[in-house]
Coordinates of C-alpha atoms and ligand atoms in Angstrom, one line a residue:
Chain A
M1 CA 36.5 9.2 47.4
T2 CA 35.7 12.7 48.5
Q3 CA 32.4 12.5 46.5
G4 CA 31.2 9.5 48.4
I5 CA 32.1 11.1 51.8
S6 CA 30.5 14.4 51.0
M7 CA 27.3 12.6 49.8
M8 CA 27.3 10.6 53.0
I9 CA 27.6 13.7 55.1
R10 CA 25.0 15.7 53.2
S11 CA 22.3 13.1 52.4
S12 CA 19.5 11.9 54.7
I13 CA 20.4 8.3 54.5
G14 CA 24.1 8.9 54.8
R15 CA 23.6 10.7 58.1
K16 CA 21.3 8.0 59.2
W17 CA 24.1 5.5 58.6
I18 CA 26.4 7.7 60.7
A19 CA 23.9 7.8 63.5
A20 CA 23.4 4.1 63.4
I21 CA 27.1 3.1 63.3
T22 CA 28.1 5.5 66.0
G23 CA 25.0 4.4 68.0
L24 CA 26.1 0.8 67.7
L25 CA 29.7 1.7 68.9
M26 CA 28.2 3.4 71.9
I27 CA 26.0 0.4 72.6
G28 CA 29.1 -1.8 72.6
F29 CA 30.7 0.6 75.0
V30 CA 27.8 0.7 77.5
V31 CA 27.5 -3.1 77.5
V32 CA 31.2 -3.5 78.3
H33 CA 31.0 -0.7 80.9
M34 CA 28.1 -2.3 82.6
L35 CA 29.8 -5.7 82.7
G36 CA 32.9 -4.1 84.2
N37 CA 30.8 -2.3 86.8
L38 CA 29.2 -5.5 88.0
Q39 CA 32.6 -6.5 89.5
M40 CA 31.4 -4.3 92.4
F41 CA 29.4 -7.4 93.5
A42 CA 32.5 -9.6 93.4
G43 CA 32.5 -9.8 97.2
T44 CA 35.8 -8.0 97.5
P45 CA 36.8 -4.5 96.6
D46 CA 40.0 -5.8 95.1
K47 CA 38.3 -7.1 91.9
I48 CA 37.0 -3.7 90.6
N49 CA 40.0 -1.8 92.0
Q50 CA 42.5 -4.1 90.1
Y51 CA 40.3 -3.9 87.0
A52 CA 40.4 -0.1 87.1
H53 CA 44.1 -0.2 87.8
L54 CA 44.7 -2.5 84.8
L55 CA 42.8 -0.1 82.5
K56 CA 44.9 2.9 83.7
S57 CA 48.1 1.0 83.3
M58 CA 47.6 1.0 79.5
P59 CA 47.3 4.8 78.8
G60 CA 47.9 4.3 75.1
V61 CA 45.0 1.9 74.7
L62 CA 42.8 3.8 77.1
W63 CA 43.2 7.0 75.2
A64 CA 42.7 5.4 71.9
F65 CA 39.4 4.1 73.1
R66 CA 38.5 7.4 74.8
L67 CA 39.2 9.4 71.6
G68 CA 37.3 6.9 69.5
L69 CA 34.3 7.2 71.8
I70 CA 34.4 11.0 71.9
A71 CA 34.5 11.0 68.1
A72 CA 31.6 8.5 67.9
T73 CA 29.5 10.6 70.4
G74 CA 30.3 13.8 68.6
L75 CA 29.3 12.3 65.2
H76 CA 26.2 10.8 66.7
I77 CA 25.0 14.0 68.2
W78 CA 25.8 16.0 65.0
A79 CA 24.1 13.5 62.7
T80 CA 20.9 13.0 64.9
L81 CA 20.5 16.7 65.7
S82 CA 20.9 17.8 62.1
L83 CA 18.4 15.1 61.0
A84 CA 16.0 16.2 63.8
R85 CA 16.3 19.9 62.8
E86 CA 15.3 19.0 59.2
N87 CA 12.5 16.9 60.5
R88 CA 11.0 19.8 62.4
M89 CA 11.3 22.1 59.3
A90 CA 9.7 19.5 57.1
K91 CA 6.5 19.4 59.3
P92 CA 5.8 23.1 60.1
Q93 CA 2.1 22.4 60.9
G94 CA 0.5 19.3 62.4
Y95 CA -3.1 18.2 62.3
A96 CA -5.7 20.1 64.4
V97 CA -7.0 16.7 65.5
A98 CA -4.3 14.2 66.3
G99 CA -4.8 10.8 64.8
R100 CA -5.1 7.8 67.0
K101 CA -1.6 6.8 68.4
S102 CA -2.5 3.1 67.9
R103 CA -3.1 3.7 64.2
L104 CA 0.0 5.8 63.6
Q105 CA 2.3 3.5 65.5
V106 CA 3.9 6.3 67.5
T107 CA 5.6 5.2 70.7
L108 CA 6.7 7.5 73.6
T109 CA 10.3 6.2 73.4
S110 CA 10.6 6.9 69.6
A111 CA 9.1 10.3 69.9
T112 CA 11.5 11.5 72.6
M113 CA 14.9 10.5 71.2
V114 CA 16.3 14.0 71.3
I115 CA 15.2 14.6 74.9
S116 CA 16.4 11.2 76.2
G117 CA 19.7 11.6 74.3
S118 CA 20.3 15.1 75.5
I119 CA 19.7 14.2 79.2
I120 CA 22.0 11.2 78.7
L121 CA 24.7 13.6 77.4
G122 CA 24.2 15.8 80.4
F123 CA 24.6 12.8 82.6
V124 CA 27.7 11.6 80.8
I125 CA 29.4 15.0 81.4
F126 CA 28.5 15.0 85.1
H127 CA 29.6 11.3 85.4
L128 CA 33.0 12.1 83.9
L129 CA 33.5 15.1 86.2
H130 CA 32.4 12.9 89.1
F131 CA 34.4 9.7 88.7
T132 CA 37.0 10.4 86.0
V133 CA 38.1 14.0 86.6
Q134 CA 36.9 13.8 90.2
M135 CA 35.9 17.4 90.4
V136 CA 32.6 16.9 92.1
D137 CA 34.1 15.5 95.2
R138 CA 37.8 16.3 95.6
S139 CA 38.2 13.8 98.5
Y140 CA 38.2 11.0 95.9
L141 CA 41.7 12.0 94.8
S142 CA 43.1 10.8 98.1
M143 CA 41.2 7.5 98.3
Q144 CA 43.9 5.0 97.9
T145 CA 44.1 1.3 98.7
V146 CA 46.8 -1.4 98.6
S147 CA 45.9 -4.5 96.7
G148 CA 48.4 -7.3 95.9
G149 CA 51.2 -5.1 97.3
V150 CA 50.4 -2.2 94.8
T151 CA 49.0 1.1 95.8
M152 CA 46.1 2.1 93.6
P153 CA 42.9 4.4 93.6
D154 CA 40.1 2.9 95.7
V155 CA 37.4 2.9 93.1
Y156 CA 35.2 0.7 95.2
R157 CA 35.1 3.3 98.0
M158 CA 34.5 6.2 95.6
V159 CA 31.5 4.4 94.2
I160 CA 30.0 3.7 97.6
T161 CA 30.7 7.3 98.7
G162 CA 29.2 8.7 95.5
F163 CA 26.0 6.7 95.6
S164 CA 25.4 7.2 99.3
N165 CA 24.2 10.6 98.2
P166 CA 20.6 10.1 97.2
W167 CA 20.7 13.1 94.7
I168 CA 23.6 11.6 92.8
S169 CA 22.0 8.1 92.9
G170 CA 18.7 9.6 91.8
F171 CA 20.2 11.4 88.8
Y172 CA 22.1 8.3 87.9
L173 CA 18.9 6.2 88.0
L174 CA 17.0 8.8 85.9
A175 CA 19.7 8.8 83.3
M176 CA 19.7 5.0 83.2
A177 CA 15.9 5.0 82.7
L178 CA 16.4 7.4 79.8
L179 CA 19.1 5.2 78.4
F180 CA 16.5 2.4 78.5
S181 CA 14.1 4.6 76.6
H182 CA 16.7 5.7 74.0
L183 CA 17.9 2.2 73.3
R184 CA 14.5 0.6 73.3
H185 CA 13.8 2.5 70.1
G186 CA 17.5 3.1 69.0
A187 CA 18.8 -0.5 69.2
A188 CA 15.9 -1.7 67.0
S189 CA 16.3 1.3 64.7
V190 CA 19.9 0.4 63.9
F191 CA 18.8 -2.7 62.0
Q192 CA 16.3 -0.8 59.8
T193 CA 18.9 2.0 59.1
L194 CA 21.6 -0.5 58.2
G195 CA 19.1 -2.4 56.0
V196 CA 18.9 -5.7 57.8
R197 CA 15.3 -5.5 59.1
D198 CA 12.3 -7.1 57.4
R199 CA 8.9 -8.3 58.3
H200 CA 10.2 -11.6 59.7
L201 CA 13.0 -10.2 61.7
A202 CA 11.0 -7.2 63.0
K203 CA 9.6 -9.1 66.0
I204 CA 13.0 -10.6 67.0
I205 CA 14.7 -7.3 66.6
G206 CA 12.1 -5.5 68.6
T207 CA 12.2 -8.0 71.5
G208 CA 16.0 -8.1 71.4
A209 CA 16.2 -4.3 71.7
W210 CA 13.8 -4.4 74.6
I211 CA 15.8 -7.2 76.4
L212 CA 19.1 -5.3 75.8
A213 CA 17.6 -2.1 77.1
V214 CA 16.2 -3.7 80.2
A215 CA 19.4 -5.7 80.9
L216 CA 21.4 -2.5 80.7
F217 CA 19.1 -0.6 83.0
L218 CA 19.1 -3.4 85.6
G219 CA 22.8 -3.9 85.4
F220 CA 23.6 -0.2 85.8
A221 CA 20.8 0.5 88.4
A222 CA 21.8 -2.5 90.6
I223 CA 24.8 -0.6 92.0
P224 CA 23.2 2.6 93.3
I225 CA 20.2 0.6 94.6
A226 CA 22.6 -1.8 96.4
V227 CA 24.4 1.1 97.9
L228 CA 21.3 2.9 99.0
T229 CA 19.8 -0.2 100.5
G230 CA 23.0 -1.1 102.3
A231 CA 23.6 -4.3 100.3
L232 CA 26.9 -2.9 99.2
R233 CA 28.9 -1.3 102.1
P234 CA 32.5 0.0 102.5
Chain B
M1 CA -27.4 9.7 58.8
K2 CA -25.7 13.0 59.5
L3 CA -22.2 14.2 60.1
H4 CA -20.8 17.3 61.6
L5 CA -17.9 18.5 59.5
R6 CA -15.0 20.8 60.2
V7 CA -13.2 21.5 57.0
W8 CA -10.0 23.4 56.3
R9 CA -10.7 26.3 53.9
Q10 CA -7.9 28.2 52.3
K11 CA -8.2 30.5 49.4
S12 CA -4.7 30.2 47.9
K13 CA -1.2 29.1 48.6
E14 CA -0.3 32.5 50.0
S15 CA -3.4 33.1 52.1
G16 CA -3.8 31.6 55.6
G17 CA -6.6 29.1 56.2
H18 CA -9.2 28.3 58.8
F19 CA -11.8 25.7 59.7
E20 CA -15.4 26.1 58.7
T21 CA -18.1 23.9 60.0
Y22 CA -20.8 22.2 57.9
E23 CA -23.8 20.0 58.8
A24 CA -24.1 17.1 56.3
E25 CA -27.6 15.7 56.6
G26 CA -29.7 13.0 55.0
L27 CA -26.7 10.9 54.1
N28 CA -26.8 7.3 53.1
P29 CA -24.3 5.1 55.1
N30 CA -23.2 3.4 51.9
M31 CA -22.1 6.7 50.3
S32 CA -18.3 7.1 49.9
F33 CA -16.6 10.0 51.8
L34 CA -16.1 11.8 48.5
E35 CA -19.8 11.5 47.6
M36 CA -20.7 13.0 50.9
L37 CA -18.4 16.0 50.0
D38 CA -20.2 16.2 46.7
V39 CA -23.5 16.5 48.5
V40 CA -22.1 19.3 50.7
N41 CA -20.6 21.0 47.7
D42 CA -24.0 20.9 45.8
R43 CA -25.6 22.7 48.6
L44 CA -22.8 25.2 48.9
T45 CA -23.1 25.9 45.1
Q46 CA -26.9 26.3 45.4
E47 CA -26.3 28.8 48.2
G48 CA -23.9 30.7 46.0
K49 CA -20.9 29.8 48.1
E50 CA -17.5 28.5 47.1
P51 CA -17.5 24.7 47.1
I52 CA -14.8 22.8 49.0
A53 CA -11.9 22.1 46.6
F54 CA -10.5 18.6 46.8
D55 CA -8.5 16.3 44.5
H56 CA -10.2 13.2 43.1
D57 CA -10.1 11.2 39.9
C58 CA -10.6 7.5 39.7
R59 CA -12.7 7.1 42.8
E60 CA -11.8 3.4 42.9
G61 CA -8.5 3.5 44.9
I62 CA -6.0 3.4 42.1
C63 CA -5.0 6.9 41.1
G64 CA -3.9 8.3 44.5
S65 CA -5.5 11.7 44.0
C66 CA -8.0 11.8 46.9
A67 CA -5.6 13.3 49.5
M68 CA -7.1 14.4 52.8
A69 CA -6.7 13.6 56.4
I70 CA -9.8 12.7 58.4
N71 CA -9.4 13.3 62.2
G72 CA -5.7 13.5 61.7
E73 CA -5.4 10.2 59.8
P74 CA -4.5 10.4 56.2
H75 CA -7.1 8.6 54.1
G76 CA -9.3 8.2 57.2
P77 CA -9.7 5.4 59.7
N78 CA -9.6 2.2 57.5
K79 CA -6.5 0.1 56.9
G80 CA -5.5 -0.3 53.2
A81 CA -8.0 2.2 51.8
T82 CA -7.9 5.5 50.0
T83 CA -10.3 8.3 51.0
C84 CA -12.5 7.5 48.0
Q85 CA -12.9 3.9 49.3
V86 CA -13.9 5.0 52.8
Y87 CA -17.7 4.7 53.3
L88 CA -19.8 6.6 55.7
R89 CA -20.7 3.4 57.6
S90 CA -17.2 3.6 59.0
F91 CA -18.4 6.6 61.1
K92 CA -20.9 7.0 63.8
D93 CA -24.2 8.9 63.1
G94 CA -23.7 12.4 64.3
E95 CA -19.9 12.1 64.6
T96 CA -17.7 15.2 64.2
L97 CA -15.1 14.8 61.5
T98 CA -12.2 17.2 61.0
V99 CA -11.0 17.2 57.4
E100 CA -7.6 18.7 56.6
P101 CA -5.2 18.7 53.7
W102 CA -1.9 16.8 53.8
R103 CA 0.4 18.6 56.2
A104 CA 4.0 18.8 55.1
K105 CA 6.4 21.5 54.0
A106 CA 7.1 19.8 50.7
F107 CA 3.3 19.6 49.9
P108 CA 2.1 23.2 50.1
V109 CA -1.6 23.7 50.2
L110 CA -2.9 25.2 47.0
K111 CA -6.6 25.6 47.9
D112 CA -8.7 24.0 50.7
L113 CA -7.8 20.3 50.7
V114 CA -5.7 20.4 47.5
T115 CA -1.9 20.2 47.9
D116 CA 0.9 20.6 45.4
R117 CA 2.5 17.1 45.3
S118 CA 4.9 17.8 42.4
A119 CA 7.8 17.1 44.7
F120 CA 7.0 13.4 44.1
D121 CA 7.2 14.1 40.4
R122 CA 10.7 15.5 40.9
I123 CA 11.8 12.4 42.7
I124 CA 10.5 10.2 39.8
Q125 CA 12.1 12.5 37.2
A126 CA 15.4 12.1 39.0
G127 CA 15.5 8.3 38.5
G128 CA 12.2 6.6 38.7
F129 CA 12.4 5.1 35.2
V130 CA 14.5 2.7 33.0
S131 CA 16.2 4.1 29.9
V132 CA 15.4 1.9 26.9
N133 CA 15.9 2.4 23.2
T134 CA 12.6 2.8 21.5
G135 CA 11.5 0.2 19.0
Q136 CA 8.9 -2.5 18.9
A137 CA 7.4 -3.7 22.1
P138 CA 9.5 -6.7 23.3
D139 CA 7.9 -10.2 23.0
A140 CA 6.2 -11.3 26.2
N141 CA 8.5 -13.5 28.3
A142 CA 11.5 -12.5 26.2
M143 CA 13.2 -11.6 29.5
P144 CA 12.6 -14.4 32.0
I145 CA 11.8 -13.1 35.6
G146 CA 11.3 -15.5 38.4
K147 CA 7.8 -15.6 39.9
E148 CA 9.1 -14.6 43.3
E149 CA 11.1 -11.6 42.0
A150 CA 8.1 -10.5 39.9
E151 CA 5.8 -10.7 42.9
K152 CA 8.2 -8.7 45.1
A153 CA 8.6 -6.0 42.4
F154 CA 4.9 -5.9 42.0
D155 CA 4.4 -5.4 45.7
A156 CA 6.6 -2.3 45.6
A157 CA 5.0 -1.1 42.3
H158 CA 1.6 -1.0 44.0
C159 CA 2.5 2.5 45.3
I160 CA 0.1 5.0 43.8
G161 CA 2.0 8.1 44.8
C162 CA -0.8 9.5 47.0
G163 CA 1.5 11.0 49.6
A164 CA -0.3 9.6 52.7
C165 CA 3.1 8.3 53.9
V166 CA 4.5 11.9 54.0
A167 CA 1.2 13.2 55.5
A168 CA 1.3 10.7 58.3
C169 CA 5.0 11.0 59.1
R170 CA 5.8 13.3 62.0
N171 CA 9.0 14.2 60.1
G172 CA 7.2 14.7 56.7
S173 CA 9.5 12.0 55.3
A174 CA 9.0 10.6 51.8
M175 CA 11.2 7.6 52.4
L176 CA 8.4 5.0 52.0
F177 CA 7.4 6.4 48.6
A178 CA 11.0 6.7 47.4
A179 CA 11.8 3.3 48.7
A180 CA 8.9 1.7 46.9
K181 CA 9.9 3.4 43.6
V182 CA 13.6 2.6 44.0
S183 CA 12.9 -1.1 44.9
H184 CA 10.3 -1.7 42.2
L185 CA 12.8 -1.0 39.5
G186 CA 15.8 -2.2 41.4
L187 CA 14.4 -5.7 41.7
L188 CA 13.9 -6.2 38.0
P189 CA 16.6 -7.0 35.4
Q190 CA 15.6 -3.9 33.3
G191 CA 16.4 -1.7 36.3
Q192 CA 19.9 -3.1 36.9
P193 CA 22.1 -0.9 34.6
E194 CA 20.9 2.3 36.4
R195 CA 20.4 0.9 39.8
A196 CA 23.3 2.5 41.7
E197 CA 22.8 5.9 40.0
R198 CA 19.0 5.7 40.5
V199 CA 19.0 5.4 44.3
R200 CA 21.6 8.2 44.6
K201 CA 19.6 10.6 42.4
M202 CA 16.2 9.8 43.8
V203 CA 17.5 10.3 47.4
E204 CA 19.1 13.5 46.3
A205 CA 15.9 14.8 44.8
M206 CA 13.9 13.7 47.9
D207 CA 16.3 15.6 50.2
A208 CA 16.3 18.7 48.0
A209 CA 12.5 18.8 48.0
G210 CA 12.4 19.5 51.7
F211 CA 11.1 16.1 53.0
G212 CA 12.2 15.1 56.5
N213 CA 14.1 11.9 57.4
C214 CA 12.7 8.6 58.5
S215 CA 13.0 8.0 62.3
N216 CA 11.8 4.4 62.0
Q217 CA 8.4 4.8 63.5
Y218 CA 6.4 3.5 60.5
A219 CA 3.3 5.7 60.6
C220 CA 3.8 5.7 56.8
E221 CA 3.3 1.9 56.5
A222 CA 0.3 2.1 58.9
V223 CA -1.7 4.6 56.7
C224 CA -0.5 3.5 53.2
P225 CA -3.6 2.6 51.2
K226 CA -1.5 0.0 49.3
E227 CA 0.1 -1.4 52.5
I228 CA 3.6 -0.8 51.1
S229 CA 5.9 -2.3 53.7
A230 CA 8.6 -0.3 55.6
D231 CA 10.9 -3.2 54.7
W232 CA 11.4 -1.3 51.4
I233 CA 13.0 1.5 53.4
A234 CA 15.5 -0.9 54.8
R235 CA 16.2 -2.1 51.3
M236 CA 16.7 1.4 50.1
N237 CA 19.1 2.2 53.0
R238 CA 21.1 -0.9 51.9
D239 CA 21.0 0.0 48.2
Y240 CA 22.1 3.6 49.0
A241 CA 25.0 2.5 51.0
L242 CA 26.2 0.1 48.3
S243 CA 25.8 2.9 45.8
L244 CA 27.9 5.3 47.9
A245 CA 30.5 2.6 48.5
Q246 CA 31.2 2.6 44.7
K247 CA 32.0 6.3 45.1
L248 CA 34.5 5.7 47.9
Ligands
HEM301 C1 25.2 6.8 75.5 C2 24.8 7.5 74.6 C3 23.9 7.1 73.4 C4 23.7 5.9 72.8 C5 24.2 4.6 73.2 C6 22.8 6.2 71.6 C7 22.3 5.3 70.7 C8 21.5 5.5 69.7 C9 21.0 4.6 68.7 C10 21.4 3.1 68.6 C11 20.2 5.2 67.8 C12 19.5 4.6 66.6 C13 20.2 5.1 65.3 C14 19.3 4.8 64.0 O1 19.4 3.7 63.5 O2 18.6 5.7 63.6 C15 20.1 6.5 68.3 C16 19.3 7.4 67.7 C17 19.2 8.7 68.1 N1 20.0 9.3 69.1 FE1 21.3 8.4 70.3 N2 22.6 7.5 71.6 C18 23.3 8.1 72.6 C19 23.3 9.4 72.9 C20 22.6 10.4 72.3 C21 22.7 11.7 72.5 C22 23.6 12.4 73.6 C23 21.8 12.3 71.7 C24 21.3 13.8 71.6 C25 21.8 14.8 71.6 C26 21.1 11.3 70.9 C27 20.1 11.5 70.0 C28 19.6 10.6 69.2 C29 18.5 10.8 68.2 C30 17.8 12.1 68.0 C31 18.3 9.6 67.5 C32 17.2 9.4 66.4 C33 17.9 9.4 65.1 C34 16.9 9.0 64.0 O3 15.8 8.6 64.3 O4 17.3 9.2 62.8 N3 21.7 10.1 71.3 N4 20.9 6.7 69.4
SF4_302 S1 4.0 4.5 49.7 FE1 1.8 4.2 50.1 S2 1.2 6.1 51.2 FE2 3.2 6.5 50.2 S3 2.7 7.4 48.2 FE3 2.9 5.2 47.9 S4 0.8 4.4 48.1 FE4 0.7 6.5 49.0
FES303 S1 -9.8 9.1 43.7 FE1 -8.3 7.8 42.8 S2 -7.5 6.8 44.6 FE2 -9.1 8.0 45.4

């Protein structure tokens, strides 16, 4: 038992499995999160407010998911950064003349996983302080609404207020662009790491990862863009 | 034709290295890259200078010795070819070519273009074999193996251990090499008894040798002279997980 786990933690392939499984869990989360957010477009603020209220009414479930996600994120960062550190040490010197990118199959998204991931992490922390802890703008704490006879936080108004600030919208859009970049490579990588990619599946997996990454970007970006253009208003 | 060369010269493992430039003139476009280096070395020897050290043996693409990067590309510009199988007609007359040894922590430069690739031997020693009792050679076809399995195993067995995969990888990862060796034996009936142990031990030796980790970019497969597929890495990842599962 302990031997298997210690090998998993120490070995290259074991840590790649940890990165892939935690990456997959985070992909599951961002997909559900995006679908939930799209309720902003339901035509009435009640929809997203009641959804948020429903989640908050189950603190046990909510915290189980939160702790699971925190653990997955922590493991993902630990695994990927420890692999990346070894990768740098394994290649102390590059070539004086760089080979043609087309020949060596290097893509920008695959070569910038640590940068895209780190900025996403920075964004996630800001995002939590902004909407969950509500430390960025204290006025959110008093935004309340009554829906179906119940008083609840007015999430709809918080989102509109937040994204009316072009700096906040801009950072959010940048982070979503980097999430696209991270997942364009990452979502396809998962299949290779978990051993289900081959020559025949490679095209489908690559295209699927691209579609997922684009769909996530468009789904998340729609809200700040709608707020900035006035399509979504209080 | 003529070529303008910038070649990495390094006295020993400990000393630093630098580029020296050489004009290679009067070349025949049908010479191989190594024959061109021979011409340059002849001249250097006549001038009383130290010739450029480089590894070579078969000169027909099967031994994997001729390790060098040409313009940052291991084994040069052609797909599915070792350096010894690269001919000067692949280059433009008067072109500048930068020639360097494999660059990877696990392959230290010994002299000029020669690197120490014994880290690969250590991976093979850890499990790249099948244990059999000695005796007479078994009869042909005594152990039936399906055509398809045999072909697949043979595809993986094509790896000549040249190290270009490591040299091309921005992480200096040996996963293509290790995966080819793990899969070649793991596909055949003779390889089954030690299959789980083999992948664990070979990955352990690979990690211990200071190779990096695959980040799924497949530069390895692009430069591999034997066109070993990165599919084998997926297969090794699977095999490794199954092997660890037995330990859980
Ligand atoms: C919302 C957050 C994130 C998601 C959904 C995500 C998803 C993924 C996925 C699916 C992979 C591919 C795993 C594989 O098979 O190799 C991956 C790889 C990677 N991630 Fe993330 N990630 C996130 C955050 C981060 C953060 C915060 C960092 C950095 C600190 C990071 C750094 C990396 C790196 C370096 C890799 C490459 C691993 C390798 O090539 O072996 N990720 N990520
Ligand atoms: S996998 Fe290809 S590039 Fe790597 S050692 Fe084998 S033959 Fe050379
Ligand atoms: S010298 Fe044997 S493969 Fe090139």
